[in-house]
Coordinates of C-alpha atoms in Angstrom, one line a residue:
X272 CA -63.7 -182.9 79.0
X273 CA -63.1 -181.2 75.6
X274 CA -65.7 -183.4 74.0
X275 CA -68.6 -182.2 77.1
X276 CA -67.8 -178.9 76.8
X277 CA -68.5 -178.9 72.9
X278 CA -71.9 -180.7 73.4
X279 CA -72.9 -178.1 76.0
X280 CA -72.0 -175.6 73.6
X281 CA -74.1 -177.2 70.8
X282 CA -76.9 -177.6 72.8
X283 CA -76.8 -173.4 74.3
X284 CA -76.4 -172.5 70.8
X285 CA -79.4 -174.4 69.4
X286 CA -81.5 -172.9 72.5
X287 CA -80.2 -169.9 71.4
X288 CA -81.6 -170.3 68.1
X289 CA -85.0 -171.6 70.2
X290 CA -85.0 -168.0 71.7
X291 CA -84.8 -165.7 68.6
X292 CA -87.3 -167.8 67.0
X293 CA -89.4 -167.3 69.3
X294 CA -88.8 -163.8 70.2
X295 CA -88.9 -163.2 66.5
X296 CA -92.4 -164.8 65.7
X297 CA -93.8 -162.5 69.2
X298 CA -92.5 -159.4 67.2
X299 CA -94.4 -160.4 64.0
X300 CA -97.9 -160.8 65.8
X301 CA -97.1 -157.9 67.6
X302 CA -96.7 -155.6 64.5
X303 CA -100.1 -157.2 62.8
X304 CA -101.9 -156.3 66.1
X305 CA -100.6 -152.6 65.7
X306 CA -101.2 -152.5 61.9
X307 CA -105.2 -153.9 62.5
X308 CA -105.7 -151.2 65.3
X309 CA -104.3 -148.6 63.0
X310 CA -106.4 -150.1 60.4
X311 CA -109.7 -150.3 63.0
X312 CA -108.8 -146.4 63.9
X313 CA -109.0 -145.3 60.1
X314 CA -112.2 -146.8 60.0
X315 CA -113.5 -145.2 63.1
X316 CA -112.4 -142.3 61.9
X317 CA -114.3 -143.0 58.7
X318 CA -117.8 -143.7 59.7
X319 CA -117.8 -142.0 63.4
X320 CA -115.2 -139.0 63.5
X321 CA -115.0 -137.1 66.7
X322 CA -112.2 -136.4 69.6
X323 CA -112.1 -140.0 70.5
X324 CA -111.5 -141.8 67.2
X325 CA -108.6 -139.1 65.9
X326 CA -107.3 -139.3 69.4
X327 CA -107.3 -143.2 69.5
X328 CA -105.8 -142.4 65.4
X329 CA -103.1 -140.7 66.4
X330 CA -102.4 -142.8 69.3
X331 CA -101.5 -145.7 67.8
X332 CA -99.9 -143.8 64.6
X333 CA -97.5 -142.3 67.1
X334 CA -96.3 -145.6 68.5
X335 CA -94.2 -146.8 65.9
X336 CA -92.7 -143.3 65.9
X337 CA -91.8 -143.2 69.8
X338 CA -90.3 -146.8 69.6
X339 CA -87.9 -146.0 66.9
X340 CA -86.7 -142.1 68.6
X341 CA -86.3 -144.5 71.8
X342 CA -84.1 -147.7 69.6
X343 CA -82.2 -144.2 68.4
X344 CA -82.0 -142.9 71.9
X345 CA -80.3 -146.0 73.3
X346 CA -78.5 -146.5 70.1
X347 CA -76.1 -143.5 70.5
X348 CA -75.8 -143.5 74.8
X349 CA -76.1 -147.3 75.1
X350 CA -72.0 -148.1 76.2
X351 CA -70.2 -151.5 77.0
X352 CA -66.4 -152.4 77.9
X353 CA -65.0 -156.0 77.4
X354 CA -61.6 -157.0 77.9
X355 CA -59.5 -160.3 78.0
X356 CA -56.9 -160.7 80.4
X357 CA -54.3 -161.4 77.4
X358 CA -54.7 -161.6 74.1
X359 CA -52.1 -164.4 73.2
X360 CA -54.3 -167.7 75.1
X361 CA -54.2 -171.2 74.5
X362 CA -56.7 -173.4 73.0
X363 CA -58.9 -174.9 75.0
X364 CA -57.6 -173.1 78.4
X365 CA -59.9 -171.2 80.2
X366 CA -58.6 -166.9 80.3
X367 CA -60.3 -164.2 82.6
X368 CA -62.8 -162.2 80.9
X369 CA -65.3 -159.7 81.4
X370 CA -67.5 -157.5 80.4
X371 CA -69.6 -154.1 81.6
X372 CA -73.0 -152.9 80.7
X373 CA -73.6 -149.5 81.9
X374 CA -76.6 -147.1 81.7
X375 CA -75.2 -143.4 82.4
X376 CA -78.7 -142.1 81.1
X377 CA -81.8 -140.5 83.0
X378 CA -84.2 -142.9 81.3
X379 CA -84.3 -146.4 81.1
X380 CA -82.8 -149.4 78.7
X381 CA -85.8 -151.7 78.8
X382 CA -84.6 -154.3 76.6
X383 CA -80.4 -154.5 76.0
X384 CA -79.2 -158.1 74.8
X385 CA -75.3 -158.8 74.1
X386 CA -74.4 -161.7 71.2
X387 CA -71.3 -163.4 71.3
X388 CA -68.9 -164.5 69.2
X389 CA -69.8 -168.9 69.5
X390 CA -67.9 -170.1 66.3
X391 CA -64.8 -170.9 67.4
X392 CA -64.7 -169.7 71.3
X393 CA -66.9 -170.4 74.6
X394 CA -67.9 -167.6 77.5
X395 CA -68.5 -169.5 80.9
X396 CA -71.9 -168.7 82.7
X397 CA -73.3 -166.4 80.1
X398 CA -76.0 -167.6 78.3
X399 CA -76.3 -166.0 74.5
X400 CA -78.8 -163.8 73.4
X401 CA -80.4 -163.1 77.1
X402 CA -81.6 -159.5 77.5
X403 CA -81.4 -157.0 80.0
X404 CA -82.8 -153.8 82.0
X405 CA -80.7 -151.0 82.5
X406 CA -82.4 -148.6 85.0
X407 CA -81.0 -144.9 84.9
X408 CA -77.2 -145.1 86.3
X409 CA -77.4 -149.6 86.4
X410 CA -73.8 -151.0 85.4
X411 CA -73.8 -154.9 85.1
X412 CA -70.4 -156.7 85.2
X413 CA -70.1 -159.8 84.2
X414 CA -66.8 -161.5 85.3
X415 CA -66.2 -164.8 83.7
X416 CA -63.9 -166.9 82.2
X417 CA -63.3 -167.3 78.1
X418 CA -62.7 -170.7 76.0
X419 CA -61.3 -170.5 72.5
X420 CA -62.0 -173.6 70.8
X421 CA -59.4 -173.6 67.9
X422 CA -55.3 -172.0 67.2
X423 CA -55.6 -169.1 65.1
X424 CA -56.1 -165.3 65.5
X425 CA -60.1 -164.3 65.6
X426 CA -62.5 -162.2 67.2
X427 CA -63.9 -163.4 70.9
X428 CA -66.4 -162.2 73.4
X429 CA -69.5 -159.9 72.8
X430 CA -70.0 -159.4 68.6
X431 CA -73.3 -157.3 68.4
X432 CA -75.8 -155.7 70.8
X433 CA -79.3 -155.9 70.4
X434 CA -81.5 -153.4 71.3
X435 CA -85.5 -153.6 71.4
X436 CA -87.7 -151.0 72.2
X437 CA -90.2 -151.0 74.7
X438 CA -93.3 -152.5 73.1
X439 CA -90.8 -155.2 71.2
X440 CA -92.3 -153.9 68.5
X441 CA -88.8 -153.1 66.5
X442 CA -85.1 -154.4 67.1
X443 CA -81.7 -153.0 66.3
X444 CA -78.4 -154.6 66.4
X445 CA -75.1 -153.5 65.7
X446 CA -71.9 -154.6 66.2
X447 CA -69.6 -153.4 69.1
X448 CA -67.3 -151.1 67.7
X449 CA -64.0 -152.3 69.7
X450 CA -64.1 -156.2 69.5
X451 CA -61.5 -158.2 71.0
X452 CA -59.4 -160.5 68.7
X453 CA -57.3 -163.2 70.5
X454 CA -54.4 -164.7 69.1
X455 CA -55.1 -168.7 70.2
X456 CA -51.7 -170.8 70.6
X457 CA -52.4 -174.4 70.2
X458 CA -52.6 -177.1 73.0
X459 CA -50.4 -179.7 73.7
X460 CA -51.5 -183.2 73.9
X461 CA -49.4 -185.7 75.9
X462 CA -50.7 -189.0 75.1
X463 CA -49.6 -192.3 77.0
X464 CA -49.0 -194.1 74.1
X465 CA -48.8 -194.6 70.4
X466 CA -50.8 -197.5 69.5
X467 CA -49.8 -197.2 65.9
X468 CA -46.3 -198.0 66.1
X469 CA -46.6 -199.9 70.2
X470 CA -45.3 -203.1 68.4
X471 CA -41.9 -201.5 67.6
X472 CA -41.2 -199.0 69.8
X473 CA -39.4 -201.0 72.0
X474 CA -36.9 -201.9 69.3
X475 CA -36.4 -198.0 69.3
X476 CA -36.0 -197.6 72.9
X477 CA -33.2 -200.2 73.3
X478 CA -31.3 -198.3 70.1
X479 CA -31.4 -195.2 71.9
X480 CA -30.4 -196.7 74.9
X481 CA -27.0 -198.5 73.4
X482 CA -26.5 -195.1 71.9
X483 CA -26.5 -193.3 75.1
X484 CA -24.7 -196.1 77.1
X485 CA -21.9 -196.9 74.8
X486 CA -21.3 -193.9 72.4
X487 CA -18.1 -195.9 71.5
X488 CA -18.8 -199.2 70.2
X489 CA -18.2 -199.1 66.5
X490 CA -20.6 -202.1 65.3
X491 CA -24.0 -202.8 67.1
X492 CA -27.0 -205.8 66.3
X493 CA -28.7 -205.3 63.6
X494 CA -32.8 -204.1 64.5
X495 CA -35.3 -204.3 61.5
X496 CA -35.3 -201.2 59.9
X497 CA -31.7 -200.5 59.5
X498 CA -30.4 -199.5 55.7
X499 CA -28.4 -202.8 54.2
X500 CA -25.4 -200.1 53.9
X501 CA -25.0 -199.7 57.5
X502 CA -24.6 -203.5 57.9
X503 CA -20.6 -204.2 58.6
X504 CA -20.2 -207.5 56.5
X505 CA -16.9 -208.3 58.0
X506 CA -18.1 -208.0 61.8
X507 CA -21.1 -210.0 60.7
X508 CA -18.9 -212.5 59.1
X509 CA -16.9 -213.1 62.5
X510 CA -20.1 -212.8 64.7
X511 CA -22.1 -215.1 62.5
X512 CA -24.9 -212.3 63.5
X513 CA -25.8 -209.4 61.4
X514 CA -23.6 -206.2 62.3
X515 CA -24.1 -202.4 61.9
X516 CA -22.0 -199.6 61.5
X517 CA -22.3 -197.3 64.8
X518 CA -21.4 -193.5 64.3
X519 CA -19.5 -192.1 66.7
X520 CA -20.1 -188.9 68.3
X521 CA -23.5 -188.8 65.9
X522 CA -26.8 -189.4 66.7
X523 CA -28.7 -190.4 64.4
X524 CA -33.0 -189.2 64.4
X525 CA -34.9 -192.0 64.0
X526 CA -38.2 -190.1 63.8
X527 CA -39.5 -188.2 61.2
X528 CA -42.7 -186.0 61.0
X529 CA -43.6 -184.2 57.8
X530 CA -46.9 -181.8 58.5
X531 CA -48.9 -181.1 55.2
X532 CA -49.6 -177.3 55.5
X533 CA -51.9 -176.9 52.7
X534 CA -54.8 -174.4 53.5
X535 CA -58.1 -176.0 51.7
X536 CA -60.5 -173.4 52.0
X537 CA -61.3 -170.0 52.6
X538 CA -63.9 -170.2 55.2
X539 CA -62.5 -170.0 59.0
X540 CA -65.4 -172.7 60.3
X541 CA -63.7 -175.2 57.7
X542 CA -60.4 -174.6 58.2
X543 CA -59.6 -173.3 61.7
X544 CA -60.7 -176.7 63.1
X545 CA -58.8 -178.7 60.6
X546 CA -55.5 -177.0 60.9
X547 CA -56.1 -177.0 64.6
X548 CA -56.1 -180.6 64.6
X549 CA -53.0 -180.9 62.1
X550 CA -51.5 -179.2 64.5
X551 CA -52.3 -180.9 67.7
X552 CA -51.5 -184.6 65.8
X553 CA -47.8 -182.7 65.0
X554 CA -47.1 -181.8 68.6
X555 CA -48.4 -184.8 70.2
X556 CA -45.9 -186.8 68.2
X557 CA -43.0 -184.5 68.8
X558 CA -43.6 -184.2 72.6
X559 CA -43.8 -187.7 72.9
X560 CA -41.0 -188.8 71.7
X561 CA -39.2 -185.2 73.1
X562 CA -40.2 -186.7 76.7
X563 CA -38.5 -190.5 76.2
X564 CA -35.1 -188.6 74.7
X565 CA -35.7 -189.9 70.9
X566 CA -34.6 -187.8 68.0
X567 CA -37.1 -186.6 66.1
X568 CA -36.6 -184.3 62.8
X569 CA -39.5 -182.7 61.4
X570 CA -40.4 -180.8 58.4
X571 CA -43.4 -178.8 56.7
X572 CA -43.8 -175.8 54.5
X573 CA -43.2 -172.5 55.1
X574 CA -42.9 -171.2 51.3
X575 CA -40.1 -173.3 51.3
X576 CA -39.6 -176.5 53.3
X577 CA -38.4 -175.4 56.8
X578 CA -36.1 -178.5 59.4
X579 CA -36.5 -178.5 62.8
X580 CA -34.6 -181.4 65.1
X581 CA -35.9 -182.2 68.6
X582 CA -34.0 -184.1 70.9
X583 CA -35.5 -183.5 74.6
X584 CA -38.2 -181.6 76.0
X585 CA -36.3 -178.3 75.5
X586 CA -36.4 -178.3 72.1
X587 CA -39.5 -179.2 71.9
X588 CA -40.3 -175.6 74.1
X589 CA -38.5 -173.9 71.7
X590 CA -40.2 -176.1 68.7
X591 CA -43.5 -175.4 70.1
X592 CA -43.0 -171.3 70.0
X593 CA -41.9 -171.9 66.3
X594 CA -45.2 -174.5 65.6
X595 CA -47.6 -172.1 66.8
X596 CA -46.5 -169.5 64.0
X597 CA -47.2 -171.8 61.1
X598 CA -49.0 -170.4 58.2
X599 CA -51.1 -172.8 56.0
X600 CA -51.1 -171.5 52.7
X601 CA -52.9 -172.4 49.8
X602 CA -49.5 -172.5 47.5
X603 CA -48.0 -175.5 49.8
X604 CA -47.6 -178.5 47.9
X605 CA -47.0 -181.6 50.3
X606 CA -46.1 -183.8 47.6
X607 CA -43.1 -181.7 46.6
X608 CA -41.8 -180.8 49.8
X609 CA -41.4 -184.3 50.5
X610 CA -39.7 -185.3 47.1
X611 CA -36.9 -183.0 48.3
X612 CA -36.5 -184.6 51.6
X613 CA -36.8 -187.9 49.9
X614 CA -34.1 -186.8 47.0
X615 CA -31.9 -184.7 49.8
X616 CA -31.3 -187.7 51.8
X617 CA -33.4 -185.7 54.8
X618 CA -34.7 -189.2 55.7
X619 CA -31.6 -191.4 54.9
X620 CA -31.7 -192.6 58.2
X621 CA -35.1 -192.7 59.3
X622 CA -36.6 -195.3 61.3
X623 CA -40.0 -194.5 61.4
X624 CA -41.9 -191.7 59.3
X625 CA -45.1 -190.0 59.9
X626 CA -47.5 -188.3 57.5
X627 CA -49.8 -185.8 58.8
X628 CA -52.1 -185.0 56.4
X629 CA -55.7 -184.0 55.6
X630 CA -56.7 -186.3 52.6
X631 CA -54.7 -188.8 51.3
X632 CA -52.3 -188.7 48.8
X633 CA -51.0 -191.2 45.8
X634 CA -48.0 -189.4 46.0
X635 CA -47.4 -189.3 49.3
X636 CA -48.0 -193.4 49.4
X637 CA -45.6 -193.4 46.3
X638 CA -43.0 -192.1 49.0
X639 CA -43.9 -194.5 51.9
X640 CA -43.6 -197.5 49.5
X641 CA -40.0 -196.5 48.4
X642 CA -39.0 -195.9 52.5
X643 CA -40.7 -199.1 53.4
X644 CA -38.5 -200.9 50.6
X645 CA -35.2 -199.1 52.1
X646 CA -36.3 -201.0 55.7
X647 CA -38.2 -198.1 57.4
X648 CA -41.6 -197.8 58.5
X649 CA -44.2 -195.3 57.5
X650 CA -47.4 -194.2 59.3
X651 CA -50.0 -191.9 57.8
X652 CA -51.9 -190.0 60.1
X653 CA -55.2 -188.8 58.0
X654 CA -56.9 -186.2 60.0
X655 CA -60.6 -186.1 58.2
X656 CA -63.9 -186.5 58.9
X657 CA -64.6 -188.7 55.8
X658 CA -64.6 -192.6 55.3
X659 CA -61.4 -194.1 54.6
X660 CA -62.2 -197.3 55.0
X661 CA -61.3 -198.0 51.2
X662 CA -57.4 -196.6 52.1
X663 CA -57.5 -198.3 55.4
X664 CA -57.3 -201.6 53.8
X665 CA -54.1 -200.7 51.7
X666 CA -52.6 -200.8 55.5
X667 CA -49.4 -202.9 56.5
X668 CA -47.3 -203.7 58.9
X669 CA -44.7 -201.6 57.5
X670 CA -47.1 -198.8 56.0
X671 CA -49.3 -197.7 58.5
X672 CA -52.9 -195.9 58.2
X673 CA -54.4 -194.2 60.9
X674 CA -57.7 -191.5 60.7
X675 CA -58.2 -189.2 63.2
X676 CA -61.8 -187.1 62.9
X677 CA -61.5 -183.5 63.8
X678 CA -63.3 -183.6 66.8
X679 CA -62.0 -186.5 68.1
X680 CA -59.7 -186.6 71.5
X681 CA -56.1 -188.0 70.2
X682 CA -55.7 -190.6 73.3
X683 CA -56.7 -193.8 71.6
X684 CA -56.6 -192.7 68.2
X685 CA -53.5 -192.0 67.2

């Protein structure tokens, strides 16, 4: 659905484009037709004289005048109201919004056109750039519904109005002096499963399971992936059967997330739709494994490296409030955010760790070899656009490479 709606929105704004290109080129000849009459009525003037050619003179000399005093007329009596049912909406989820254009005048708007903001958000049923005519005491309301393409705070709905006189000879825009700015909460994703990690995450089930089902038992089998220090050599001894240690009372988070919050640019259109999909991959894993009751523990950087453990699909509501605050900053460094976890024992425990980042990292695959060799399992989620088909192959069973492209839908990817 996301992936139509982006296409339709391409293809309006390269229509769009079509329009003013057009319109533009009409205004042109239109100007060169005034500019040879003017010309053609100097040399009337010139070689015949009399009432008709200085009438026909001033005529067309006055033209350019009266289109301009009109531009200035509308200009400064020329009013429109917008408003967004709420400013705080989610991404990709349509929000009530509308707009009025209203003529309290005695005269006329022949030519009023709005422009909207088509970046990063989507109004329903209006078409971009079309123009209008206001008669004396018109009002148009337009009563629609708003789409904001990416999380983050930006401006939405009508940017500039465009106001052409009535011979099109001359066109003013300016932007609307009150423009709405919407603070976009990302979406949540719920994917049906994870191909990446479908081959073990049955083993992780059934260890969740025994931990819910007999919080008592002291030694448990041993799954793949389990530190040798947990092993209990003297149960294993007696069992003939490898042993581990069960805590009691503790349970242990067997997921791991750490979210590179790096900001790599300055420009919105580069970065708005990158973080946005950071973001998405981040939640999708969380609420997946929120909604089958596995602990998960992430971390990213907040000036600082900031913890957050989700158990269950409440703390995941309370870790999604917290997630939609996130600041990408330039100054993050992943690499040494997760040196600390790594030297603070944050993932001692870890069964499986992801990496979501933008580009890849030597470092960061410095840190999934030494995990991998302590029995744990490491997937990189890449979120780019570029080829990574060199990285891809460095891929194994225990370090794990998967590249998601910005625009891409997350079912089947990740």
């Amino acid at each position: 659905m996301r992936s139509r709606m982006e296409m339709a929105m391409k293809d309006r704004e390269k229509e769009t484009e079509k329009k003013r290109s057009d319109a533009g080129s009409g205004m042109i000849l239109r100007r060169w037709v005034l500019l040879g009459l003017w010309i053609l009525s100097l040399i009337t003037i010139s070689f015949y004289g009399g009432a008709v050619s200085y009438g026909f003179f001033f005529g067309v000399t006055f033209v350019p005048v009266v289109a301009v005093v009109y531009l200035l007329c509308v200009y400064f009596r020329f009013k429109i109201y917008q408003r967004l049912e709420s400013r705080n909406v989610v991404c990709g989820q349509p929000v009530p919004y509308f707009f009025v254009l209203q003529n309290d005048d005695h005269f006329a708007f022949t030519s009023v056109g709005v422009r909207l903001f088509s970046s990063f958000s989507f109004v329903e049923k209006l078409p971009d750039g079309i123009s209008y005519e206001l008669l004396p005491g018109d009002q148009y309301t337009f009563e629609t519904k708003l789409v904001c393409k990416y999380r983050g705070e930006y401006e939405v709905g009508v940017k500039e109005i465009v106001i052409t006189d009535f011979l099109r000879l001359f066109q003013v825009s300016y932007r609307v002096p009150e423009t709405i700015k919407a603070l976009v909460m990302p979406r949540v994703v719920r994917v049906d499963e994870l191909r990446c990690i479908a081959d073990v995450q049955a083993l992780l089930q059934r260890e969740i399971d025994r931990v819910q089902t007999e919080p008592d038992v002291v030694v448990r089998e041993y799954v793949p992936g389990d530190a040798l220090k947990q092993i209990h050599w003297k149960a294993t001894a007696r069992a003939q059967a490898l042993k581990v240690r069960t805590r009691t009372g503790e349970e242990k988070a067997g997921i791991a997330i750490l979210c590179d919050t790096k900001r790599y640019s300055a420009d919105k259109r580069e970065h708005l739709p990158l973080e946005n999909k950071m973001l998405e991959v981040l939640l999708a894993l969380t609420v997946y494994f929120a909604n089958q009751n596995m602990a998960c523990e992430i971390c990213y950087g907040q000036r600082g490296m900031v913890r957050c453990h989700v158990q269950d699909l409440k703390d995941f509501d309370v870790f999604y409030r917290q997630a939609a605050g996130i600041d990408f900053a330039k100054e993050e460094s992943v690499e040494e955010m997760g040196r600390k976890a790594l030297t603070g024992g944050v993932w001692q425990d870890c069964r499986i760790l992801f990496f979501v980042l933008h580009e890849w990292s030597d470092v960061v695959w410095e840190m999934a070899e030494q995990i991998c060799a302590g029995g744990g399992i490491t997937v990189l989620c890449l979120v780019t656009d570029q080829n990574m088909d060199e990285y891809l192959r460095l891929g194994s069973v225990r370090k794990r490479i998967v590249v998601i492209p910005v625009e891409a839908e997350l079912e089947g990817k990740l």
